[in-house]
Amino acid sequence: MSTWDEPLSKGPLRGKTAKALAEKLGLHTLGDLLRYYPRRYDRRGDLTDLAELREGEEVTVQARVLDAKRRTVPARQGRRRMDMMEATVTDGTGRLHLTFFNRGSYHQNALVPGRLAMLSGRVSTFKGRRQLDHPQYELLDEDGREGERARAYADELIPVYPAVKGMDSTTITRVIDVVLADVDSLSDPLPPELRERHKLLGIADALRAIHRPAEWADVGAARRRLKWDEAFVLQLALARRRHQAEELPAKPRPGAVGGILDAFDARLPFTLTEGQREVGERLADRLDAAHPMHCLLQGDVGAGKTLVALRAMLRVVDSGGQAVMLAPTEVLAQQHHRSISAMLGALGRAGQIDGAENATRVALLTGSMNAAARREALLDAASGSAGIVVGTHALLQEHVTFADLGLVVVDEQHRFGVEQRDALREKAVDGRPHVLVMTATPIPRTVAMTVYGDLDVVALTQLPTGRAPVSTHVVPAKEKPHFLARAWERIREEAVDGHQAFVVCPRIGDDDRGGAEEEADGHPEEDVPGARPPLAVLDVAARLVEGPLSGQRVEVLHGRMAPDDKDAVMRRFAAGETDAVVSTTVIEVGVDVPNATVMVIMDADRFGVSQLHQLRGRVGRGRLPGLCLLVTDAEEGSPARERLAAVAATTDGFELSRVDLEMRREGDVLGDAQSGARSSLRMLTLLKDEDLIGQAREEAAEYVAGDPGLTGYPPLAEALETLLPEERAEYLDKA
């Protein structure tokens, strides 16, 4: 009996073939080869009279062999001597020349004069003669059924496999034929009752149908079954992670009546949105539990995620614990510290003269702090004096301790790996802390189920009342330079009215492309060789100060600046002391300046859809309408312009997330799970298969609830390890 993990080197393909499959395609096992699916299917096409053949056409002809002969082609420089067989065929309307290199004796013995055959290939011309090079053919017996067999031959679906040099589709077809002969002996990973419920093919029938379909309906049925394999196994892995998390102990954080949270809610100058209340209640329920909350909070730009997270942190503080907020950059950490302190007011100034009676402290810990400030922050965290600690990667260091860490909030979670989050989790002294990860990049439902399926995903889709609209326009600077001139005029006009502007560039400048912080999340595959480099902050700022924004108060902001300098720039900007800031994407998230009304994004085509939406969210944050101008040199009708037009057409981040997914490769979204020849997701497409993924998620949850170890389903457990081994499943904890 064959097994999915049976090495090809020990099966019927041994030797050079197995070695070539491993080296050229990364296929090592029987399962690898059987899951190497055709890229497409070709048809041989309708029968064509020889007199009507046209050069370059893919044709199928029925003809009789007139003559066949072999000859040797002498060796030439760089080429070995070759055995060549040539034949001439006719159908009564014309003649066609055939050529075969190597295996000449085989073809000469098959294509004997007088024999009737079906032949298919691409028509070419050599020395004035029409010919087919290496055509496929099938010999026909003249029993009166030649026409029927000819039609079947012409209509047959021919699988075309992804090929590489030295391993063409024809060779792959031949080796798959060998292993298909024994496919019935393989175990079926899907339980019989699940296959029956969803009317799925058995695995052997599905593999035969995908590799050797008799008709298009076979391909559809096979694809549906094989998509179920991928979706169900992936959802099983996620369901088991959710189950394992629920088995871990955590200290419940029920809050306290009349505590800081109640006092905070009472002093809010606005009413929570319905979405904020609902999400807050869901988080409260999970914080009450005796197992750790592991939740992903997603929301559109300006939906109020920080407020929701702060209310969860205050609930933990009311329960006697501490909460940590981890931010990816010092600019964002400082922004969070300022905004949380401002929102809490006297409730965040414990021990100070103007502090409230039941107040706590909000500490900030970053790598650039001076020694005295750092010691004070570390002491506040270790003693429990600070109920809320905000910081960067500095929080992950070993000497950072907490009195009772109850909640870890990770902002912009895609900037952190699972190891970093675990480093914070391990600082809890009583069980595991609750974890809330946040993203300001809305995620399509299928991506959430597939990539973040081990998290409890909650979404804020409702924007607070009073938020001003942001209008977005594409500025084709190369085609219409006066449009760009008008953009600078708009900044000057806004400055006259007391408002401010951002100008964003893809890089810093000084001929230094810099690190990841300044790189745009764009589409470098579209870069044109020899094109100018992306615009830089230092260059653009200098040109603006000397030109269209002369006399305006312009400052620069980028990742190479000292943290204190960056903070000082943002403080002056927030205080209205600066008219415009020319920046990299360091201001992408978290920066909150309600008086900023205009954003000009230079080389906007260098950024991805979601990143443009995040940048746009820095304006229109108050009651003043916002304007976002996407400046580009990309040609009209190009994919880059299509992306920019999509951003300009809507401010709905959830809709744009679907657009972004449609425009990207699946691997861009799924990360490591899609890399390499042994990708576990070959059939599944996240947007088209939304319903199927949802069904697989429900089924997986039921199977894991009844049998977490899958001991009653050995083939399923084997498939889980084969398709998604632990080292390749780590991406499920990452973005």
XYZ file of C-alpha atoms in Angstrom:
735
model
C 0.000 0.000 0.000
C 1.356 3.405 -0.988
C 1.536 6.300 1.465
C 1.483 10.050 0.905
C 4.945 10.517 2.422
C 6.516 7.651 0.468
C 9.822 8.931 -1.045
C 9.811 8.991 -4.828
C 13.310 7.551 -4.726
C 11.908 4.319 -3.282
C 8.918 4.013 -5.603
C 8.514 3.183 -9.288
C 10.274 6.396 -10.369
C 13.628 5.700 -8.713
C 16.979 6.838 -10.002
C 17.471 9.799 -12.288
C 13.769 10.688 -12.586
C 13.218 10.904 -8.824
C 16.423 12.897 -8.449
C 15.403 15.320 -11.191
C 11.944 15.839 -9.651
C 13.549 16.635 -6.309
C 16.219 18.959 -7.661
C 14.215 20.832 -10.289
C 10.712 20.945 -8.787
C 11.249 20.258 -5.076
C 9.058 17.144 -5.256
C 10.301 14.467 -2.869
C 7.319 12.300 -1.955
C 4.383 10.649 -3.666
C 2.088 13.253 -2.124
C 4.253 16.080 -3.468
C 4.006 14.729 -7.000
C 0.275 13.985 -6.912
C -0.381 17.518 -5.633
C 1.627 19.044 -8.465
C -1.489 20.001 -10.382
C -1.806 21.080 -14.031
C -1.583 24.826 -14.596
C -4.140 24.656 -17.404
C -5.655 22.288 -19.960
C -5.330 22.467 -23.736
C -7.464 20.852 -26.425
C -6.064 19.420 -29.620
C -8.855 21.197 -31.497
C -11.080 20.467 -34.427
C -9.849 18.404 -37.327
C -8.218 20.518 -40.025
C -7.669 19.703 -43.693
C -3.996 19.786 -44.593
C -4.721 22.221 -47.395
C -6.040 24.771 -44.877
C -3.142 24.719 -42.407
C -1.710 28.078 -41.383
C 1.712 28.670 -39.861
C 1.640 29.096 -36.072
C -1.722 27.332 -35.587
C -2.239 24.527 -33.072
C -3.932 21.845 -35.175
C -5.171 18.298 -35.129
C -5.166 16.364 -38.401
C -6.121 12.880 -39.528
C -3.760 11.642 -42.201
C -2.128 8.576 -43.729
C 1.632 7.974 -43.689
C 3.191 8.129 -47.150
C 6.804 7.526 -46.210
C 9.124 7.466 -43.181
C 12.895 7.376 -42.922
C 15.649 7.841 -40.380
C 18.891 9.727 -40.712
C 21.683 10.949 -38.473
C 22.270 14.652 -37.933
C 26.036 15.211 -37.541
C 27.411 16.751 -34.383
C 28.047 20.487 -34.462
C 29.790 22.892 -32.117
C 27.929 22.738 -28.809
C 25.496 20.033 -30.007
C 25.694 16.237 -29.968
C 24.987 13.979 -32.922
C 21.242 13.295 -33.112
C 19.042 10.524 -34.435
C 16.291 12.033 -36.634
C 13.163 10.488 -38.124
C 11.203 12.230 -40.895
C 7.830 11.297 -42.334
C 5.322 12.632 -44.828
C 1.556 12.277 -44.346
C -1.462 13.156 -46.500
C -5.233 13.426 -46.138
C -5.929 13.790 -49.851
C -6.075 17.596 -49.717
C -2.405 18.208 -49.124
C 0.805 16.955 -47.567
C 2.523 17.602 -44.227
C 6.083 16.927 -43.134
C 6.836 15.449 -39.671
C 10.147 15.549 -37.804
C 11.207 13.716 -34.649
C 14.601 14.069 -32.941
C 15.847 11.061 -30.932
C 13.901 7.812 -30.449
C 13.823 7.677 -34.259
C 13.460 3.912 -34.415
C 10.429 3.994 -32.113
C 8.570 6.508 -34.298
C 9.629 4.740 -37.534
C 8.207 1.450 -36.272
C 4.921 3.158 -35.343
C 4.429 5.445 -38.351
C 4.828 2.899 -41.128
C 3.663 3.806 -44.646
C -0.044 3.280 -45.103
C -0.881 3.705 -41.408
C -3.706 6.100 -40.454
C -3.019 8.397 -37.499
C -4.257 11.417 -35.590
C -1.536 14.047 -35.176
C -1.507 17.325 -33.243
C 1.017 20.139 -32.849
C 1.983 23.632 -34.008
C 2.403 24.266 -37.726
C 5.755 25.681 -38.827
C 7.493 26.132 -42.189
C 10.948 24.865 -43.121
C 12.408 25.295 -46.597
C 8.968 26.095 -47.929
C 7.337 22.971 -46.498
C 4.662 22.938 -43.786
C 5.654 20.671 -40.931
C 4.966 19.566 -37.369
C 7.962 19.147 -35.026
C 7.562 16.385 -32.453
C 3.770 16.118 -32.863
C 1.659 14.058 -30.521
C -0.062 11.237 -32.339
C -2.384 8.284 -31.939
C -2.587 5.400 -34.399
C -6.076 4.573 -35.682
C -7.456 1.145 -36.489
C -9.617 1.225 -39.622
C -12.730 -0.509 -38.283
C -15.349 2.062 -39.247
C -15.046 3.999 -35.981
C -12.175 6.223 -37.066
C -14.343 9.344 -37.109
C -15.617 8.744 -33.563
C -12.123 8.160 -32.249
C -10.843 11.182 -34.138
C -13.409 13.439 -32.488
C -12.593 12.017 -29.042
C -8.884 12.523 -29.688
C -9.424 16.121 -30.802
C -11.645 16.922 -27.778
C -9.370 15.333 -25.167
C -8.172 17.702 -22.412
C -4.387 17.825 -22.331
C -2.912 18.807 -18.928
C -0.167 21.422 -19.024
C 2.069 21.423 -15.939
C 4.311 24.208 -14.585
C 7.638 23.288 -16.156
C 11.269 24.230 -15.704
C 14.362 23.762 -17.817
C 15.089 20.075 -18.049
C 11.639 19.025 -16.831
C 8.973 19.837 -19.417
C 5.219 19.274 -19.174
C 5.371 16.130 -21.307
C 7.893 14.523 -18.954
C 5.815 15.475 -15.919
C 2.732 14.000 -17.598
C 4.571 10.739 -18.133
C 5.795 10.391 -14.525
C 2.383 11.288 -13.095
C 0.851 8.560 -15.273
C 3.145 6.120 -13.487
C 2.051 7.081 -9.953
C -1.645 7.443 -10.855
C -1.730 3.712 -11.490
C -1.452 3.081 -7.727
C -3.528 5.984 -6.420
C -6.381 3.760 -5.141
C -4.149 2.426 -2.379
C -3.721 5.850 -0.743
C -5.645 6.679 2.434
C -8.313 9.370 2.060
C -7.674 12.170 4.598
C -11.281 13.387 4.702
C -13.657 11.316 6.873
C -16.407 9.504 4.886
C -19.229 11.322 6.676
C -17.743 14.723 5.819
C -17.358 13.734 2.152
C -20.951 12.560 2.088
C -22.288 15.727 3.756
C -20.617 17.971 1.215
C -20.934 15.597 -1.774
C -17.190 15.378 -2.388
C -15.263 12.939 -4.586
C -13.007 10.366 -2.979
C -9.342 11.354 -3.088
C -8.367 8.760 -5.737
C -11.145 9.856 -8.090
C -10.279 13.514 -7.476
C -6.608 12.986 -8.342
C -7.450 11.065 -11.501
C -9.923 13.753 -12.506
C -7.536 16.656 -11.941
C -4.626 15.012 -13.781
C -6.519 13.139 -16.529
C -9.980 14.686 -16.925
C -12.346 13.302 -19.537
C -14.356 16.550 -19.582
C -14.490 19.949 -17.915
C -17.000 18.755 -15.318
C -14.313 16.376 -14.012
C -11.955 19.303 -13.438
C -14.608 21.245 -11.497
C -15.487 18.322 -9.216
C -11.812 17.547 -8.606
C -10.947 21.160 -7.802
C -13.800 21.386 -5.282
C -12.614 18.248 -3.475
C -8.952 19.297 -3.430
C -9.849 22.794 -2.190
C -11.658 21.121 0.693
C -8.484 19.214 1.575
C -6.499 22.454 1.788
C -9.143 24.497 3.586
C -10.103 21.779 6.070
C -6.548 20.837 7.029
C -5.617 24.496 7.517
C -8.715 25.166 9.627
C -7.966 22.048 11.679
C -4.546 23.465 12.548
C -6.148 26.740 13.605
C -8.913 25.037 15.568
C -6.343 22.988 17.485
C -4.434 26.159 18.355
C -7.614 27.777 19.614
C -8.365 24.675 21.672
C -4.858 24.582 23.135
C -5.097 28.260 24.100
C -8.381 27.632 25.888
C -6.722 24.937 27.989
C -4.108 27.349 29.388
C -4.757 29.098 32.720
C -5.226 32.856 33.020
C -6.301 35.098 35.855
C -9.818 36.495 35.258
C -9.991 40.279 35.107
C -13.626 41.147 35.988
C -13.063 44.854 36.627
C -14.671 46.722 39.532
C -17.841 48.754 39.918
C -16.978 52.390 40.555
C -13.394 51.920 39.389
C -11.244 53.856 36.937
C -13.138 52.535 33.909
C -16.471 53.845 35.196
C -14.865 57.204 36.030
C -13.252 57.324 32.582
C -16.545 56.594 30.803
C -18.269 59.280 32.861
C -15.783 61.967 31.764
C -15.832 61.117 28.036
C -16.979 64.201 26.085
C -18.753 62.025 23.505
C -20.898 58.915 23.316
C -19.343 55.606 22.356
C -20.448 54.261 18.988
C -22.589 51.159 18.969
C -19.642 49.226 17.512
C -17.306 50.393 20.283
C -19.815 49.315 22.934
C -20.357 45.891 21.329
C -16.632 45.208 20.920
C -16.009 46.433 24.477
C -18.568 43.976 25.816
C -17.009 41.104 23.854
C -13.564 41.941 25.214
C -14.966 42.236 28.754
C -16.473 38.747 28.484
C -13.142 37.315 27.401
C -11.219 39.150 30.119
C -13.573 37.580 32.687
C -12.579 34.076 31.576
C -10.097 31.780 33.326
C -8.246 31.136 30.072
C -6.298 33.766 28.119
C -8.046 36.000 25.648
C -6.307 35.945 22.281
C -8.102 38.510 20.170
C -7.460 40.471 16.975
C -9.112 43.887 16.893
C -9.298 45.278 13.386
C -10.869 48.494 12.309
C -10.776 51.134 9.654
C -8.737 54.290 9.988
C -10.228 56.476 12.717
C -12.664 53.849 14.011
C -11.498 54.329 17.616
C -9.441 51.179 18.242
C -7.158 52.923 20.752
C -10.168 53.947 22.841
C -11.507 50.385 22.850
C -8.072 49.041 23.842
C -7.740 51.654 26.609
C -11.100 50.661 28.111
C -9.933 47.016 28.153
C -6.679 48.075 29.844
C -8.586 50.036 32.493
C -10.715 46.981 33.209
C -7.543 45.042 33.938
C -6.211 47.880 36.136
C -9.514 47.858 38.066
C -8.898 44.140 38.631
C -5.553 44.847 40.293
C -3.422 44.076 37.245
C -1.306 45.916 34.723
C -1.575 46.386 30.964
C 1.169 46.872 28.403
C 0.850 48.475 24.970
C 3.613 47.507 22.546
C 4.134 49.841 19.564
C 6.489 49.265 16.606
C 8.162 52.701 16.571
C 9.135 55.352 19.106
C 7.036 57.959 17.295
C 3.958 55.771 17.700
C 4.788 54.802 21.295
C 5.197 58.447 22.262
C 1.973 59.314 20.451
C 0.086 56.577 22.344
C 1.577 57.708 25.647
C 0.505 61.297 25.030
C -2.992 60.415 23.805
C -3.693 57.913 26.605
C -2.427 60.363 29.220
C -4.596 63.108 27.709
C -7.696 60.891 27.603
C -7.219 59.808 31.230
C -6.396 63.258 32.555
C -6.373 63.172 36.350
C -7.147 59.434 36.255
C -3.623 58.837 34.889
C -1.719 60.990 37.373
C -1.580 58.883 40.541
C 0.644 60.400 43.234
C 0.506 63.867 41.724
C -1.195 66.874 43.326
C -3.915 67.002 40.676
C -4.318 63.210 40.449
C -7.721 61.608 41.026
C -8.291 59.539 44.145
C -8.410 56.203 42.321
C -5.889 57.148 39.628
C -3.139 55.033 38.104
C 0.062 55.943 36.277
C 0.910 55.726 32.572
C 4.597 54.934 32.024
C 6.611 55.175 28.805
C 9.591 52.941 28.076
C 11.646 53.304 24.878
C 15.222 52.581 23.931
C 16.285 56.196 23.614
C 15.200 57.392 27.081
C 17.858 58.812 29.376
C 18.983 56.725 32.337
C 16.922 58.557 34.971
C 13.661 58.378 33.022
C 14.329 54.747 32.208
C 14.947 53.817 35.863
C 11.721 55.532 36.895
C 9.691 53.710 34.214
C 11.223 50.338 35.146
C 10.467 50.927 38.832
C 6.858 51.943 38.111
C 6.364 48.772 36.043
C 8.033 46.429 38.546
C 6.252 47.881 41.586
C 2.840 48.017 39.953
C 2.594 51.796 40.394
C 2.043 52.121 36.644
C -1.151 50.367 35.684
C -0.461 51.069 32.019
C 2.977 50.847 30.402
C 3.485 51.971 26.801
C 6.671 51.165 24.952
C 8.610 49.781 22.039
C 10.840 46.707 21.742
C 12.554 47.963 24.906
C 9.695 46.297 26.819
C 10.930 42.882 25.662
C 14.279 43.046 27.480
C 14.887 40.587 30.313
C 15.291 43.174 33.081
C 11.811 44.620 32.403
C 9.439 43.104 34.977
C 5.865 43.666 36.107
C 4.056 43.217 39.395
C 0.991 41.598 37.781
C 0.840 41.703 33.989
C -2.742 40.971 32.972
C -3.107 42.273 29.404
C -0.736 42.687 26.474
C -1.916 45.020 23.700
C 0.113 44.865 20.489
C -0.491 47.765 18.124
C 0.110 47.237 14.415
C 0.686 43.584 15.185
C 2.039 42.793 11.688
C 5.265 44.587 12.710
C 5.965 41.955 15.373
C 6.727 38.235 15.263
C 5.336 35.534 17.514
C 8.619 35.382 19.448
C 8.293 39.022 20.487
C 4.728 38.592 21.661
C 5.752 35.476 23.600
C 8.537 37.430 25.294
C 5.917 39.751 26.771
C 3.528 36.917 27.656
C 6.238 35.257 29.713
C 6.495 38.308 31.971
C 3.172 37.424 33.618
C 3.629 35.898 37.100
C 0.151 34.365 37.484
C -0.823 32.251 34.484
C -0.827 33.648 30.977
C -1.785 37.262 30.271
C -4.674 38.136 28.008
C -3.573 39.343 24.567
C -5.189 41.897 22.279
C -3.515 42.534 18.940
C -4.662 45.455 16.806
C -4.396 46.318 13.151
C -5.509 49.434 11.347
C -5.401 47.544 8.044
C -8.850 46.010 7.513
C -8.700 42.337 6.616
C -11.111 40.484 4.290
C -13.147 37.844 6.108
C -11.484 34.942 4.291
C -7.999 36.236 5.123
C -9.025 36.612 8.757
C -10.332 33.031 8.790
C -7.277 31.670 6.992
C -4.322 33.641 8.327
C -5.663 34.695 11.738
C -8.062 31.820 12.309
C -6.555 30.958 15.694
C -7.540 34.417 16.967
C -10.932 35.689 17.994
C -11.405 38.393 15.348
C -13.528 41.437 16.209
C -14.027 44.391 13.911
C -14.904 48.047 14.294
C -16.685 49.051 11.107
C -18.488 52.180 12.341
C -16.701 55.532 12.380
C -17.368 58.006 15.212
C -19.844 60.751 14.443
C -18.415 64.106 13.482
C -15.496 62.742 11.454
C -15.048 64.892 8.350
C -14.880 63.270 4.894
C -11.568 62.907 3.046
C -11.588 63.425 -0.716
C -8.856 61.712 -2.713
C -7.583 62.580 -6.199
C -4.895 61.195 -8.497
C -2.382 63.819 -9.681
C -0.695 62.676 -12.940
C 2.353 64.902 -12.565
C 4.049 63.770 -15.772
C 0.995 64.314 -17.970
C -0.339 67.416 -16.210
C 2.398 69.209 -14.237
C 0.047 72.113 -13.537
C -1.991 69.719 -11.364
C 1.053 69.295 -9.104
C 1.573 73.048 -8.995
C -2.027 73.370 -7.859
C -1.354 70.842 -5.054
C 1.315 73.110 -3.568
C -1.059 76.057 -3.868
C -3.624 74.143 -1.836
C -1.109 73.664 0.974
C -0.423 77.402 1.027
C -4.178 78.131 1.094
C -4.701 75.738 3.998
C -1.804 77.356 5.885
C -3.460 80.772 5.448
C -6.571 79.294 7.092
C -4.445 77.991 9.960
C -4.391 74.369 8.807
C -1.480 71.994 8.148
C -0.266 69.429 5.640
C 1.756 66.224 5.285
C 3.978 65.497 2.282
C 4.982 61.818 2.137
C 7.904 60.384 0.154
C 9.018 56.745 -0.319
C 12.559 57.221 1.016
C 14.800 59.497 3.090
C 17.517 60.566 0.655
C 21.250 61.304 0.636
C 21.676 58.325 -1.704
C 20.799 55.989 1.162
C 17.847 53.735 0.488
C 17.638 53.107 4.239
C 15.985 50.306 6.141
C 12.571 48.702 6.193
C 10.952 51.618 7.995
C 11.237 53.857 4.974
C 10.488 51.364 2.253
C 7.083 51.615 0.630
C 4.896 48.541 0.704
C 4.447 48.809 -3.024
C 4.836 46.712 -6.156
C 8.531 46.711 -7.120
C 7.896 44.175 -9.881
C 6.538 47.068 -11.914
C 9.691 49.181 -11.586
C 11.109 50.085 -14.962
C 14.856 49.462 -15.426
C 16.660 52.762 -15.767
C 13.800 54.753 -14.247
C 14.585 57.492 -11.732
C 14.845 56.455 -8.070
C 11.876 57.119 -5.773
C 11.563 60.672 -4.478
C 13.251 61.352 -1.146
C 12.241 63.430 1.884
C 15.440 65.483 2.042
C 15.380 66.358 -1.673
C 11.675 67.168 -1.833
C 11.777 69.257 1.361
C 14.690 71.325 0.026
C 12.908 71.966 -3.289
C 9.675 72.937 -1.545
C 11.379 75.369 0.831
C 13.200 77.037 -2.063
C 10.205 76.922 -4.402
C 6.440 76.452 -4.055
C 6.384 76.503 -0.230
C 8.937 79.235 0.324
C 8.046 81.287 3.369
C 6.114 78.373 4.898
C 7.238 76.590 8.057
C 8.408 73.231 6.697
C 10.109 70.442 8.695
C 11.263 66.916 7.882
C 10.559 63.656 9.716
C 12.109 60.262 9.036
C 13.423 57.129 10.677
C 17.097 58.121 10.813
C 16.426 61.076 13.098
C 17.144 60.822 16.818
C 13.993 59.846 18.761
C 13.957 63.128 20.721
C 14.192 65.078 17.461
C 11.325 63.110 15.920
C 9.207 63.681 18.992
C 10.013 67.399 18.958
C 8.947 67.683 15.296
C 5.635 65.981 16.022
C 5.028 68.107 19.107
C 5.574 71.318 17.114
C 3.345 70.035 14.345
C 0.584 69.075 16.792
C 0.873 72.509 18.429
C 0.399 74.257 15.087
C 3.914 75.645 14.979
C 4.658 73.977 11.619
C 2.752 74.383 8.351
C 3.934 71.203 6.636
C 5.899 68.082 7.516
C 7.753 66.211 4.763
C 7.981 62.637 5.989
C 8.485 58.998 5.180
C 5.847 56.460 6.208
C 6.917 56.902 9.835
C 3.617 58.805 10.203
C 1.593 55.937 8.670
C -0.217 54.913 11.855
C -1.110 56.436 15.184
C -0.263 60.057 14.419
C -3.273 62.159 15.400
C -3.236 65.853 14.401
C -6.868 66.986 13.892
C -5.714 70.273 12.352
C -3.937 68.482 9.440
C -6.192 68.757 6.400
C -4.010 67.980 3.360
C -1.758 65.056 2.471
C 0.318 64.920 -0.698
C 1.832 61.475 -1.367
C 4.731 61.650 -3.822
C 5.364 58.627 -6.074
C 2.113 57.189 -4.734
C 2.415 54.235 -7.122
C 5.337 53.030 -4.980
C 2.912 52.225 -2.159
C 0.348 49.449 -1.782
C -3.408 50.005 -1.583
C -3.677 49.405 2.155
C -0.651 51.566 2.928
C -2.089 54.470 0.929
C -5.321 54.124 2.879
C -3.420 54.194 6.161
C -1.478 57.279 5.157
C -4.653 59.014 4.053
C -6.069 58.388 7.514
C -3.688 60.971 8.992
C -5.847 63.821 7.621
C -9.482 64.653 8.241
C -9.220 63.368 11.800
C -11.190 66.252 13.280
C -14.211 68.155 12.024
C -12.303 69.709 9.114
C -12.636 68.012 5.698
C -9.481 66.349 4.430
C -7.799 66.208 1.036
C -5.405 63.474 -0.133
C -3.500 63.908 -3.405
C -1.824 60.853 -4.961
C 1.031 62.135 -7.132
C 2.358 59.746 -9.759
C 4.298 59.520 -13.015
C 2.676 56.171 -13.865
C 1.052 55.932 -17.273
C -2.714 56.035 -17.615
C -4.150 52.514 -17.915
C -1.211 50.892 -16.108
C -1.782 48.598 -13.083
C -0.252 51.299 -10.869
C -2.819 53.843 -12.002
C -5.595 51.298 -11.468
C -4.501 50.893 -7.850
C -4.478 54.630 -7.297
C -7.895 54.986 -8.920
C -9.247 52.311 -6.575
C -7.963 54.235 -3.538
C -9.421 57.478 -4.860
C -12.806 55.834 -5.480
C -13.602 54.864 -1.880
C -12.657 55.556 1.732
C -14.015 52.191 2.905
C -10.975 50.318 4.186
C -12.749 46.962 4.181
C -13.665 47.354 0.517
C -10.097 48.404 -0.288
C -8.747 45.363 1.531
C -10.581 43.172 -0.968
C -9.267 45.270 -3.852
C -5.755 44.907 -2.445
C -6.133 41.145 -2.211
C -7.416 40.947 -5.788
C -4.411 42.919 -7.045
C -1.800 40.968 -5.092
C -0.666 37.393 -5.414
C -2.106 35.070 -2.777
C 1.427 34.467 -1.541
C 1.819 38.109 -0.633
C -0.997 37.605 1.836
C -0.240 34.126 3.068
C 3.491 34.570 3.504
C 5.574 31.461 4.131
C 2.643 29.104 3.588
C 2.733 29.951 -0.096
C 6.480 29.816 -0.642
C 8.296 27.006 -2.376
C 7.150 24.145 -4.537
C 5.511 22.341 -1.602
C 3.003 25.056 -0.838
C 0.021 23.653 1.044
C -2.378 26.024 -0.718
C -2.438 25.318 -4.423
C -6.156 25.303 -5.198
C -7.665 27.592 -2.567
C -8.295 31.236 -3.493
C -9.224 33.464 -0.591
C -11.814 35.656 -2.296
C -13.537 33.110 -4.530
C -13.714 30.360 -1.903
C -15.091 32.379 1.004
C -18.119 30.117 1.569
C -16.060 26.933 1.349
C -13.528 28.254 3.879
C -16.367 29.159 6.243
C -17.838 25.659 5.993
C -14.412 24.095 6.560
C -13.912 26.275 9.645
C -17.208 25.085 11.182
C -16.433 21.432 10.412
C -12.908 21.720 11.829
C -14.175 23.269 15.060
C -16.572 20.349 15.592
C -13.951 17.680 14.892
C -11.401 19.270 17.240
C -14.012 19.792 19.982
C -14.870 16.089 19.890
C -11.352 14.745 19.371
C -8.586 17.352 19.871
C -5.804 14.907 19.070
C -7.635 13.465 16.038
C -6.870 10.008 17.397
C -10.033 8.664 15.798
C -9.004 9.959 12.377
C -5.458 8.743 11.633
C -5.507 9.696 7.912
C -6.620 13.206 8.868
C -3.865 13.552 11.461
C -1.351 12.340 8.855
C -2.626 14.900 6.329
C -2.320 17.652 8.908
C 1.339 16.838 9.441
C 2.043 16.317 5.717
C 0.302 19.403 4.357
C 1.018 21.750 7.252
C 3.945 20.574 9.396
C 4.638 22.588 12.536
C 7.649 24.444 11.175
C 5.622 25.636 8.168
C 2.564 26.478 10.286
C 4.435 29.120 12.292
C 3.264 31.759 9.847
C -0.214 31.412 11.382
C 1.082 33.386 14.364
C 2.471 36.119 12.146
C 1.135 38.565 9.597
